[in-house]
PDB file of C-alpha atoms and ligand atoms in Angstrom:
ATOM      1  CA  MET A 273     -22.564   9.370   6.900  1.00  0.00           C
ATOM      2  CA  THR A 274     -19.231  10.144   8.458  1.00  0.00           C
ATOM      3  CA  HIS A 275     -15.762   9.292   7.358  1.00  0.00           C
ATOM      4  CA  LYS A 276     -12.468   9.577   9.167  1.00  0.00           C
ATOM      5  CA  CYS A 277      -9.644  11.023   7.120  1.00  0.00           C
ATOM      6  CA  SER A 278      -6.871   8.428   6.977  1.00  0.00           C
ATOM      7  CA  VAL A 279      -4.202  11.148   6.883  1.00  0.00           C
ATOM      8  CA  CYS A 280      -5.083  13.601   9.655  1.00  0.00           C
ATOM      9  CA  GLY A 281      -7.917  11.775  11.405  1.00  0.00           C
ATOM     10  CA  THR A 282     -10.465  14.516  10.908  1.00  0.00           C
ATOM     11  CA  VAL A 283     -13.980  13.132  10.884  1.00  0.00           C
ATOM     12  CA  SER A 284     -16.036  14.638   8.109  1.00  0.00           C
ATOM     13  CA  GLU A 285     -19.742  14.294   7.582  1.00  0.00           C
ATOM     14  CA  PHE A 286     -21.488  14.165   4.267  1.00  0.00           C
ATOM     15  CA  ASP A 287     -24.717  13.103   2.710  1.00  0.00           C
ATOM     16  CA  TYR A 288     -24.303  10.037   0.625  1.00  0.00           C
ATOM     17  CA  LYS A 289     -27.019   8.927  -1.723  1.00  0.00           C
ATOM     18  CA  PRO A 290     -26.721   5.701  -3.670  1.00  0.00           C
ATOM     19  CA  GLY A 291     -25.508   6.604  -7.124  1.00  0.00           C
ATOM     20  CA  GLY A 292     -24.700  10.064  -5.898  1.00  0.00           C
ATOM     21  CA  LYS A 293     -21.367  11.774  -5.868  1.00  0.00           C
ATOM     22  CA  LEU A 294     -18.819  11.396  -3.121  1.00  0.00           C
ATOM     23  CA  PRO A 295     -17.011  14.461  -1.809  1.00  0.00           C
ATOM     24  CA  PRO A 296     -14.318  15.498  -4.315  1.00  0.00           C
ATOM     25  CA  ASN A 297     -11.480  14.660  -1.953  1.00  0.00           C
ATOM     26  CA  PHE A 298     -12.939  11.407  -0.609  1.00  0.00           C
ATOM     27  CA  PRO A 299     -11.638   9.475   1.296  1.00  0.00           C
ATOM     28  CA  PHE A 300      -9.653  12.453   2.541  1.00  0.00           C
ATOM     29  CA  CYS A 301     -10.964  15.546   4.287  1.00  0.00           C
ATOM     30  CA  SER A 302      -9.229  18.003   2.000  1.00  0.00           C
ATOM     31  CA  ALA A 303      -7.107  18.397  -1.090  1.00  0.00           C
ATOM     32  CA  ARG A 304      -4.144  18.844   1.230  1.00  0.00           C
ATOM     33  CA  CYS A 305      -4.545  15.408   2.823  1.00  0.00           C
ATOM     34  CA  LYS A 306      -5.121  13.895  -0.590  1.00  0.00           C
ATOM     35  CA  ALA A 307      -1.811  15.359  -1.745  1.00  0.00           C
ATOM     36  CA  ILE A 308      -0.031  14.133   1.379  1.00  0.00           C
ATOM     37  CA  ASP A 309      -1.283  10.620   0.814  1.00  0.00           C
ATOM     38  CA  LEU A 310      -0.270  10.719  -2.830  1.00  0.00           C
ATOM     39  CA  GLY A 311       3.167  11.943  -1.783  1.00  0.00           C
ATOM     40  CA  LYS A 312       3.530   8.972   0.541  1.00  0.00           C
ATOM     41  CA  TRP A 313       2.825   6.596  -2.300  1.00  0.00           C
ATOM     42  CA  LEU A 314       5.281   8.369  -4.559  1.00  0.00           C
ATOM     43  CA  ASN A 315       7.970   8.290  -1.882  1.00  0.00           C
ATOM     44  CA  GLY A 316       7.521   4.566  -1.534  1.00  0.00           C
ATOM     45  CA  GLU A 317       6.461   4.919   2.083  1.00  0.00           C
ATOM     46  CA  TYR A 318       3.579   2.532   1.556  1.00  0.00           C
ATOM     47  CA  ARG A 319       5.530  -0.024  -0.395  1.00  0.00           C
ATOM     48  CA  ILE A 320       5.938  -3.217   1.538  1.00  0.00           C
ATOM     49  CA  SER A 321       9.366  -4.662   1.038  1.00  0.00           C
ATOM     50  CA  THR A 322      10.011  -7.958   2.679  1.00  0.00           C
ATOM     51  CA  PRO A 323      13.648  -8.944   2.395  1.00  0.00           C
ATOM     52  CA  LEU A 324      14.192 -12.637   2.135  1.00  0.00           C
ATOM     53  CA  PRO A 325      15.527 -13.860   5.489  1.00  0.00           C
ATOM     54  CA  ASN A 326      19.048 -15.244   5.294  1.00  0.00           C
ATOM     55  CA  ALA A 327      18.809 -15.293   1.550  1.00  0.00           C
ATOM     56  CA  ASP A 328      22.538 -15.912   1.211  1.00  0.00           C
ATOM     57  CA  LEU A 329      22.354 -19.044   3.311  1.00  0.00           C
ATOM     58  CA  MET A 330      19.501 -20.550   1.416  1.00  0.00           C
ATOM     59  CA  ALA A 331      19.634 -22.892  -1.495  1.00  0.00           C
ATOM     60  CA  ASP A 332      18.247 -21.566  -4.759  1.00  0.00           C
ATOM     61  CA  GLU A 333      15.405 -24.008  -4.525  1.00  0.00           C
ATOM     62  CA  GLU A 334      14.446 -22.742  -1.082  1.00  0.00           C
ATOM     63  CA  LYS A 335      14.621 -19.146  -2.271  1.00  0.00           C
ATOM     64  CA  GLU A 336      12.239 -19.931  -5.090  1.00  0.00           C
ATOM     65  CA  VAL A 337       9.780 -21.597  -2.739  1.00  0.00           C
ATOM     66  CA  LEU A 338       9.906 -18.688  -0.311  1.00  0.00           C
ATOM     67  CA  ALA A 339       9.649 -16.139  -3.106  1.00  0.00           C
ATOM     68  CA  GLN A 340       6.584 -17.909  -4.421  1.00  0.00           C
ATOM     69  CA  LEU A 341       5.045 -17.958  -0.951  1.00  0.00           C
ATOM     70  CA  LEU A 342       5.612 -14.214  -0.593  1.00  0.00           C
ATOM     71  CA  LEU A 343       4.194 -13.587  -4.045  1.00  0.00           C
ATOM     72  CA  ASP A 344       1.147 -15.674  -3.223  1.00  0.00           C
ATOM     73  CA  ALA A 345       0.717 -13.725  -0.002  1.00  0.00           C
ATOM     74  CA  GLY A 346       0.900 -10.501  -1.998  1.00  0.00           C
ATOM     75  CA  GLU A 347       3.743  -9.189   0.130  1.00  0.00           C
ATOM     76  CA  VAL A 348       6.144  -8.469  -2.678  1.00  0.00           C
ATOM     77  CA  ASP A 349       5.639  -7.092  -6.138  1.00  0.00           C
ATOM     78  CA  GLU A 350       8.254  -9.205  -7.791  1.00  0.00           C
ATOM     79  CA  VAL A 351      11.394 -11.097  -6.962  1.00  0.00           C
ATOM     80  CA  THR A 352      14.440 -10.886  -9.121  1.00  0.00           C
ATOM     81  CA  ASP A 353      17.835 -12.472  -8.818  1.00  0.00           C
ATOM     82  CA  ASP A 354      19.770  -9.733 -10.586  1.00  0.00           C
ATOM     83  CA  ASP A 355      19.738  -6.972  -7.986  1.00  0.00           C
ATOM     84  CA  GLU A 356      23.488  -6.781  -7.471  1.00  0.00           C
TER      85      GLU A 356
HETATM   86 ZN1   ZN B 658      -7.331  15.080   6.549  1.00  0.00          ZN
END
């Protein structure tokens, strides 16, 4: 079984048996790539922030509908009104 490291693209090969152990750094090729990926998460690089389009021009009701749509789509973690 081969797996491509999502950080550096290195393809690594390993024997996988059902119920067996995965490589310690899976799905990364090395501890280094694992750390890089973790760093990206911590830096917020992977966080998807979708600003509400023309939020100022929208009625509160419309904002709520759009916010709910985004929440349903899983594109935002939460929407708050008090971010001034
Ligand atoms: Zn890698």
